[in-house]
Structures are given as C-alpha cells and as structure tokens.
PDB file of C-alpha atoms in Angstrom:
ATOM      1  CA  UNK A   1     224.461  51.873  20.123  1.00 48.00           C
ATOM      2  CA  UNK A   2     228.348  49.906  21.684  1.00 44.00           C
ATOM      3  CA  UNK A   3     228.449  48.367  25.056  1.00 44.00           C
ATOM      4  CA  UNK A   4     225.349  48.069  26.637  1.00 45.00           C
ATOM      5  CA  UNK A   5     227.678  46.860  30.148  1.00 44.00           C
ATOM      6  CA  UNK A   6     226.514  49.769  32.328  1.00 43.00           C
ATOM      7  CA  UNK A   7     222.553  50.036  30.774  1.00 43.00           C
ATOM      8  CA  UNK A   8     222.207  52.415  35.022  1.00 43.00           C
ATOM      9  CA  UNK A   9     225.218  53.661  35.576  1.00 46.00           C
ATOM     10  CA  UNK A  10     224.629  57.028  32.733  1.00 46.00           C
ATOM     11  CA  UNK A  11     221.637  56.932  34.120  1.00 51.00           C
ATOM     12  CA  UNK A  12     221.286  61.190  36.515  1.00 63.00           C
ATOM     13  CA  UNK A  13     220.194  60.142  39.784  1.00 71.00           C
ATOM     14  CA  UNK A  14     216.768  61.753  41.146  1.00 80.00           C
ATOM     15  CA  UNK A  15     218.227  61.810  44.438  1.00 89.00           C
ATOM     16  CA  UNK A  16     214.992  63.766  46.056  1.00 91.00           C
ATOM     17  CA  UNK A  17     213.069  60.749  47.034  1.00 88.00           C
ATOM     18  CA  UNK A  18     215.830  59.988  48.393  1.00 90.00           C
ATOM     19  CA  UNK A  19     216.196  62.696  51.042  1.00 94.00           C
ATOM     20  CA  UNK A  20     212.896  63.010  51.326  1.00 93.00           C
ATOM     21  CA  UNK A  21     212.101  59.217  53.161  1.00 91.00           C
ATOM     22  CA  UNK A  22     214.599  59.592  55.660  1.00 93.00           C
ATOM     23  CA  UNK A  23     214.035  63.064  56.619  1.00 94.00           C
ATOM     24  CA  UNK A  24     209.845  62.043  57.002  1.00 93.00           C
ATOM     25  CA  UNK A  25     211.397  58.395  58.644  1.00 92.00           C
ATOM     26  CA  UNK A  26     213.344  60.846  60.970  1.00 94.00           C
ATOM     27  CA  UNK A  27     209.888  63.708  61.430  1.00 95.00           C
ATOM     28  CA  UNK A  28     212.989  66.348  61.108  1.00 95.00           C
ATOM     29  CA  UNK A  29     210.330  69.401  59.361  1.00 96.00           C
ATOM     30  CA  UNK A  30     212.882  71.847  56.040  1.00 96.00           C
ATOM     31  CA  UNK A  31     213.465  74.690  58.695  1.00 96.00           C
ATOM     32  CA  UNK A  32     214.792  71.638  61.217  1.00 97.00           C
ATOM     33  CA  UNK A  33     216.672  70.638  58.120  1.00 97.00           C
ATOM     34  CA  UNK A  34     217.736  74.058  56.634  1.00 97.00           C
ATOM     35  CA  UNK A  35     218.988  74.899  60.602  1.00 97.00           C
ATOM     36  CA  UNK A  36     221.590  71.994  60.559  1.00 96.00           C
ATOM     37  CA  UNK A  37     222.867  72.141  57.127  1.00 96.00           C
ATOM     38  CA  UNK A  38     222.974  75.810  56.796  1.00 97.00           C
ATOM     39  CA  UNK A  39     221.267  75.346  53.152  1.00 96.00           C
ATOM     40  CA  UNK A  40     217.628  77.672  53.415  1.00 96.00           C
ATOM     41  CA  UNK A  41     213.972  75.666  52.826  1.00 96.00           C
ATOM     42  CA  UNK A  42     213.097  76.274  49.648  1.00 95.00           C
ATOM     43  CA  UNK A  43     216.332  75.179  48.056  1.00 95.00           C
ATOM     44  CA  UNK A  44     216.170  71.202  49.677  1.00 96.00           C
ATOM     45  CA  UNK A  45     212.577  71.963  48.789  1.00 95.00           C
ATOM     46  CA  UNK A  46     213.857  72.220  45.386  1.00 94.00           C
ATOM     47  CA  UNK A  47     216.114  68.981  46.073  1.00 94.00           C
ATOM     48  CA  UNK A  48     213.004  66.584  47.617  1.00 93.00           C
ATOM     49  CA  UNK A  49     211.582  67.668  44.518  1.00 89.00           C
ATOM     50  CA  UNK A  50     214.346  67.133  41.931  1.00 86.00           C
ATOM     51  CA  UNK A  51     213.681  70.732  40.972  1.00 89.00           C
ATOM     52  CA  UNK A  52     217.517  71.190  42.167  1.00 88.00           C
ATOM     53  CA  UNK A  53     220.215  68.668  42.025  1.00 86.00           C
ATOM     54  CA  UNK A  54     222.835  69.667  44.893  1.00 90.00           C
ATOM     55  CA  UNK A  55     226.022  69.854  44.610  1.00 89.00           C
ATOM     56  CA  UNK A  56     228.437  66.841  46.101  1.00 88.00           C
ATOM     57  CA  UNK A  57     229.177  69.354  48.668  1.00 92.00           C
ATOM     58  CA  UNK A  58     225.548  70.954  49.845  1.00 93.00           C
ATOM     59  CA  UNK A  59     225.120  66.616  49.145  1.00 93.00           C
ATOM     60  CA  UNK A  60     227.356  66.520  51.925  1.00 94.00           C
ATOM     61  CA  UNK A  61     225.701  68.435  54.159  1.00 96.00           C
ATOM     62  CA  UNK A  62     222.022  67.298  53.757  1.00 96.00           C
ATOM     63  CA  UNK A  63     223.197  63.535  54.825  1.00 95.00           C
ATOM     64  CA  UNK A  64     225.153  65.544  57.637  1.00 95.00           C
ATOM     65  CA  UNK A  65     222.098  66.896  59.139  1.00 96.00           C
ATOM     66  CA  UNK A  66     219.916  63.299  58.108  1.00 96.00           C
ATOM     67  CA  UNK A  67     222.685  61.765  60.388  1.00 93.00           C
ATOM     68  CA  UNK A  68     223.455  59.351  57.640  1.00 92.00           C
ATOM     69  CA  UNK A  69     226.062  59.850  54.429  1.00 90.00           C
ATOM     70  CA  UNK A  70     226.383  61.262  50.805  1.00 89.00           C
ATOM     71  CA  UNK A  71     227.232  57.754  49.249  1.00 85.00           C
ATOM     72  CA  UNK A  72     223.703  56.449  51.376  1.00 86.00           C
ATOM     73  CA  UNK A  73     221.823  59.129  49.887  1.00 88.00           C
ATOM     74  CA  UNK A  74     223.028  58.486  46.265  1.00 84.00           C
ATOM     75  CA  UNK A  75     222.799  54.504  47.101  1.00 80.00           C
ATOM     76  CA  UNK A  76     219.035  55.071  47.445  1.00 82.00           C
ATOM     77  CA  UNK A  77     218.120  56.690  45.386  1.00 82.00           C
ATOM     78  CA  UNK A  78     216.036  56.722  42.397  1.00 72.00           C
ATOM     79  CA  UNK A  79     217.150  56.625  38.558  1.00 69.00           C
ATOM     80  CA  UNK A  80     215.613  59.169  36.748  1.00 66.00           C
ATOM     81  CA  UNK A  81     214.453  56.282  33.465  1.00 62.00           C
ATOM     82  CA  UNK A  82     211.469  54.168  34.020  1.00 68.00           C
ATOM     83  CA  UNK A  83     214.050  51.367  32.363  1.00 76.00           C
ATOM     84  CA  UNK A  84     216.625  49.453  33.626  1.00 76.00           C
ATOM     85  CA  UNK A  85     218.472  46.853  32.674  1.00 80.00           C
ATOM     86  CA  UNK A  86     219.847  44.102  34.865  1.00 82.00           C
ATOM     87  CA  UNK A  87     222.793  41.428  32.948  1.00 84.00           C
ATOM     88  CA  UNK A  88     222.876  38.096  33.067  1.00 83.00           C
ATOM     89  CA  UNK A  89     225.678  37.127  34.801  1.00 77.00           C
ATOM     90  CA  UNK A  90     228.568  35.214  31.856  1.00 74.00           C
ATOM     91  CA  UNK A  91     230.378  33.085  34.077  1.00 68.00           C
ATOM     92  CA  UNK A  92     227.519  31.228  36.457  1.00 61.00           C
ATOM     93  CA  UNK A  93     229.154  30.808  39.685  1.00 60.00           C
ATOM     94  CA  UNK A  94     230.169  26.870  41.033  1.00 65.00           C
ATOM     95  CA  UNK A  95     228.653  28.365  44.933  1.00 75.00           C
ATOM     96  CA  UNK A  96     224.764  29.514  45.859  1.00 78.00           C
ATOM     97  CA  UNK A  97     224.785  33.635  45.398  1.00 82.00           C
ATOM     98  CA  UNK A  98     222.422  35.815  45.026  1.00 83.00           C
ATOM     99  CA  UNK A  99     221.923  38.281  43.364  1.00 84.00           C
ATOM    100  CA  UNK A 100     219.136  41.754  43.394  1.00 84.00           C
ATOM    101  CA  UNK A 101     217.380  42.343  39.579  1.00 85.00           C
ATOM    102  CA  UNK A 102     215.853  45.390  40.965  1.00 82.00           C
ATOM    103  CA  UNK A 103     218.521  48.219  41.244  1.00 76.00           C
ATOM    104  CA  UNK A 104     217.333  51.354  43.967  1.00 70.00           C
ATOM    105  CA  UNK A 105     214.890  51.601  45.648  1.00 66.00           C
ATOM    106  CA  UNK A 106     212.155  50.682  43.745  1.00 72.00           C
ATOM    107  CA  UNK A 107     208.615  49.601  45.161  1.00 75.00           C
ATOM    108  CA  UNK A 108     209.088  45.704  43.350  1.00 81.00           C
ATOM    109  CA  UNK A 109     212.237  43.910  44.961  1.00 83.00           C
ATOM    110  CA  UNK A 110     213.559  40.691  42.873  1.00 89.00           C
ATOM    111  CA  UNK A 111     216.171  38.480  42.962  1.00 89.00           C
ATOM    112  CA  UNK A 112     217.533  35.418  41.842  1.00 90.00           C
ATOM    113  CA  UNK A 113     218.629  32.941  44.067  1.00 89.00           C
ATOM    114  CA  UNK A 114     221.341  29.897  42.208  1.00 89.00           C
ATOM    115  CA  UNK A 115     222.552  26.212  43.420  1.00 83.00           C
ATOM    116  CA  UNK A 116     221.806  24.939  47.269  1.00 75.00           C
ATOM    117  CA  UNK A 117     219.808  27.331  49.306  1.00 67.00           C
ATOM    118  CA  UNK A 118     220.401  27.627  53.169  1.00 66.00           C
ATOM    119  CA  UNK A 119     216.614  25.217  54.409  1.00 68.00           C
ATOM    120  CA  UNK A 120     217.646  25.800  58.134  1.00 70.00           C
ATOM    121  CA  UNK A 121     216.160  29.361  57.352  1.00 78.00           C
ATOM    122  CA  UNK A 122     212.509  30.698  57.988  1.00 84.00           C
ATOM    123  CA  UNK A 123     211.974  33.396  56.225  1.00 84.00           C
ATOM    124  CA  UNK A 124     208.468  35.737  56.639  1.00 84.00           C
ATOM    125  CA  UNK A 125     208.346  38.548  54.454  1.00 84.00           C
ATOM    126  CA  UNK A 126     205.758  41.555  55.196  1.00 83.00           C
ATOM    127  CA  UNK A 127     204.529  41.801  52.169  1.00 87.00           C
ATOM    128  CA  UNK A 128     202.683  39.503  48.927  1.00 91.00           C
ATOM    129  CA  UNK A 129     206.192  37.539  46.558  1.00 92.00           C
ATOM    130  CA  UNK A 130     205.990  35.602  44.026  1.00 95.00           C
ATOM    131  CA  UNK A 131     208.694  32.085  43.675  1.00 95.00           C
ATOM    132  CA  UNK A 132     209.174  31.146  39.908  1.00 96.00           C
ATOM    133  CA  UNK A 133     211.832  28.125  39.386  1.00 96.00           C
ATOM    134  CA  UNK A 134     214.305  29.596  36.275  1.00 95.00           C
ATOM    135  CA  UNK A 135     215.761  25.743  36.438  1.00 94.00           C
ATOM    136  CA  UNK A 136     215.820  23.011  38.453  1.00 94.00           C
ATOM    137  CA  UNK A 137     213.722  21.445  42.128  1.00 95.00           C
ATOM    138  CA  UNK A 138     213.029  23.424  44.850  1.00 94.00           C
ATOM    139  CA  UNK A 139     210.541  21.889  47.939  1.00 94.00           C
ATOM    140  CA  UNK A 140     209.424  24.554  49.627  1.00 94.00           C
ATOM    141  CA  UNK A 141     207.161  23.897  53.310  1.00 94.00           C
ATOM    142  CA  UNK A 142     205.077  26.846  54.380  1.00 93.00           C
ATOM    143  CA  UNK A 143     202.005  26.507  56.899  1.00 91.00           C
ATOM    144  CA  UNK A 144     203.362  23.126  57.634  1.00 90.00           C
ATOM    145  CA  UNK A 145     202.480  21.549  54.125  1.00 95.00           C
ATOM    146  CA  UNK A 146     206.006  20.440  51.669  1.00 95.00           C
ATOM    147  CA  UNK A 147     205.736  22.242  48.741  1.00 96.00           C
ATOM    148  CA  UNK A 148     207.642  20.535  45.432  1.00 97.00           C
ATOM    149  CA  UNK A 149     208.535  23.516  42.392  1.00 97.00           C
ATOM    150  CA  UNK A 150     209.897  22.053  39.577  1.00 97.00           C
ATOM    151  CA  UNK A 151     211.429  23.824  35.977  1.00 96.00           C
ATOM    152  CA  UNK A 152     208.611  26.485  35.024  1.00 97.00           C
ATOM    153  CA  UNK A 153     206.946  26.278  38.104  1.00 97.00           C
ATOM    154  CA  UNK A 154     205.704  29.539  40.695  1.00 97.00           C
ATOM    155  CA  UNK A 155     204.000  28.956  44.314  1.00 96.00           C
ATOM    156  CA  UNK A 156     202.532  32.513  45.861  1.00 96.00           C
ATOM    157  CA  UNK A 157     202.690  33.143  49.034  1.00 94.00           C
ATOM    158  CA  UNK A 158     200.708  36.201  50.946  1.00 93.00           C
ATOM    159  CA  UNK A 159     202.843  38.388  53.314  1.00 89.00           C
ATOM    160  CA  UNK A 160     203.195  36.707  56.696  1.00 90.00           C
ATOM    161  CA  UNK A 161     203.733  33.593  56.458  1.00 93.00           C
ATOM    162  CA  UNK A 162     206.888  31.511  57.732  1.00 92.00           C
ATOM    163  CA  UNK A 163     208.075  29.204  55.064  1.00 93.00           C
ATOM    164  CA  UNK A 164     211.817  27.859  53.599  1.00 91.00           C
ATOM    165  CA  UNK A 165     213.220  26.462  51.842  1.00 91.00           C
ATOM    166  CA  UNK A 166     216.315  24.314  50.089  1.00 91.00           C
ATOM    167  CA  UNK A 167     216.583  23.639  46.581  1.00 92.00           C
ATOM    168  CA  UNK A 168     217.035  19.543  45.507  1.00 92.00           C
ATOM    169  CA  UNK A 169     218.893  19.992  41.966  1.00 89.00           C
ATOM    170  CA  UNK A 170     222.598  21.273  42.563  1.00 84.00           C
ATOM    171  CA  UNK A 171     222.009  23.734  39.004  1.00 85.00           C
ATOM    172  CA  UNK A 172     218.821  25.119  40.213  1.00 92.00           C
ATOM    173  CA  UNK A 173     217.514  29.347  39.819  1.00 92.00           C
ATOM    174  CA  UNK A 174     215.090  30.696  41.132  1.00 93.00           C
ATOM    175  CA  UNK A 175     213.202  34.421  40.977  1.00 94.00           C
ATOM    176  CA  UNK A 176     212.465  35.440  44.023  1.00 93.00           C
ATOM    177  CA  UNK A 177     209.847  38.675  43.652  1.00 93.00           C
ATOM    178  CA  UNK A 178     207.693  40.714  45.977  1.00 89.00           C
ATOM    179  CA  UNK A 179     206.579  44.216  47.133  1.00 83.00           C
ATOM    180  CA  UNK A 180     209.470  45.580  48.722  1.00 76.00           C
ATOM    181  CA  UNK A 181     209.643  45.654  52.457  1.00 73.00           C
ATOM    182  CA  UNK A 182     209.302  49.357  53.324  1.00 65.00           C
ATOM    183  CA  UNK A 183     206.363  49.623  51.292  1.00 66.00           C
ATOM    184  CA  UNK A 184     203.123  48.822  53.569  1.00 66.00           C
ATOM    185  CA  UNK A 185     201.301  46.610  51.066  1.00 62.00           C
ATOM    186  CA  UNK A 186     199.059  44.400  53.954  1.00 59.00           C
ATOM    187  CA  UNK A 187     195.510  46.108  54.821  1.00 55.00           C
ATOM    188  CA  UNK A 188     195.166  45.133  58.243  1.00 50.00           C
ATOM    189  CA  UNK A 189     195.171  41.139  56.958  1.00 48.00           C
ATOM    190  CA  UNK A 190     194.178  39.154  60.120  1.00 48.00           C
ATOM    191  CA  UNK A 191     194.740  36.329  61.020  1.00 44.00           C
TER     192      UNK A 191
END
C-alpha cells in the first residue's frame, strides 16, 4: 500500500457539479456560458455531467464565463470517490485551532476544535448540528441555558439555535458535525 499521507490527492476530481452549482447560482443558461466561453453547449453539458474532463485551458474559459477562477472551481469540486481519509495531525499544537474533517463540497460538514475556543463568539447555524466532546470538557450556552459536557458527551442543536461555547479544560477536543450551510435542510420550522 505504501505511504498513505495523501489518500485524497490522487483521486480525480469531479468538477462538473461545481461548474453546475456556480452556473445555477448566477442563474445562467448553458447557452450564455457557451457564448461567453467560446465552448459549445454539448461540451459544457458533458463537463457538467462529468462525461468530459476539460483541459486546464477549457476550465479557465468556463471559469471566466462564470466570473470565477479555475482554482476556485477545483477547490469546490467533489472527489470522484466516495471514500476519503483525513489523517490525524502528527503533533498536537499548543494553540487553539480548527481543522476540517470533510474535504470538498459535500452535504455534510465536520470540524475538530482543539484547545480553548472564543467564548465571546456566538454561533447560529441554519441546519442541525451535533457536538461531540472527544477529550476534555466544555461549557455550552444555548437558548439561555448552560450545559456542561465532558469526554464522550454529545449535544444536538437544531438549526437556528443561537449558542456559544468554551473549553473548560486545556486539552479539549470537540468534533462538530453539521448539515452543510449550502443545503436547504430546514423545512419552514416555525419558532
């Protein structure tokens, strides 16, 4: 198997979905993008459906037509595989930090927070989220109530709940899993 540092890097990226999302966000038709980029509608359609892999030059033409860059489109691309390993970082750093546990543009987002956290900052996510304390302890204030969580405890917050939290132990690690903000998962929840 060899070295597994870059499990993700050698996977081809599906740039089609990123191109389609960007085009729809700008409310453009394939014909308009074709006109701006000089590429044909059938070719653009094949790119969006991942039936054609655009050259770097073609991707740059598409990006220009979509008022973005090839780099941005590649960053938003989905990996062409359904399995992605995010390895633990070798040496924990002393200062607080956050790292994403899900790469790319997916329907689920997950982050790991290590060390203390800015308790003054209030969060409010559109979609539901789950907080899991992997190590240490945290204090969470949500909907006017305070919750103390220790190692192995979880807290579930529905979308729209304002909350803030802080680590009460120095080596705290918290994993936050949520439905990504770009996904409309909340169905007219009346408050």
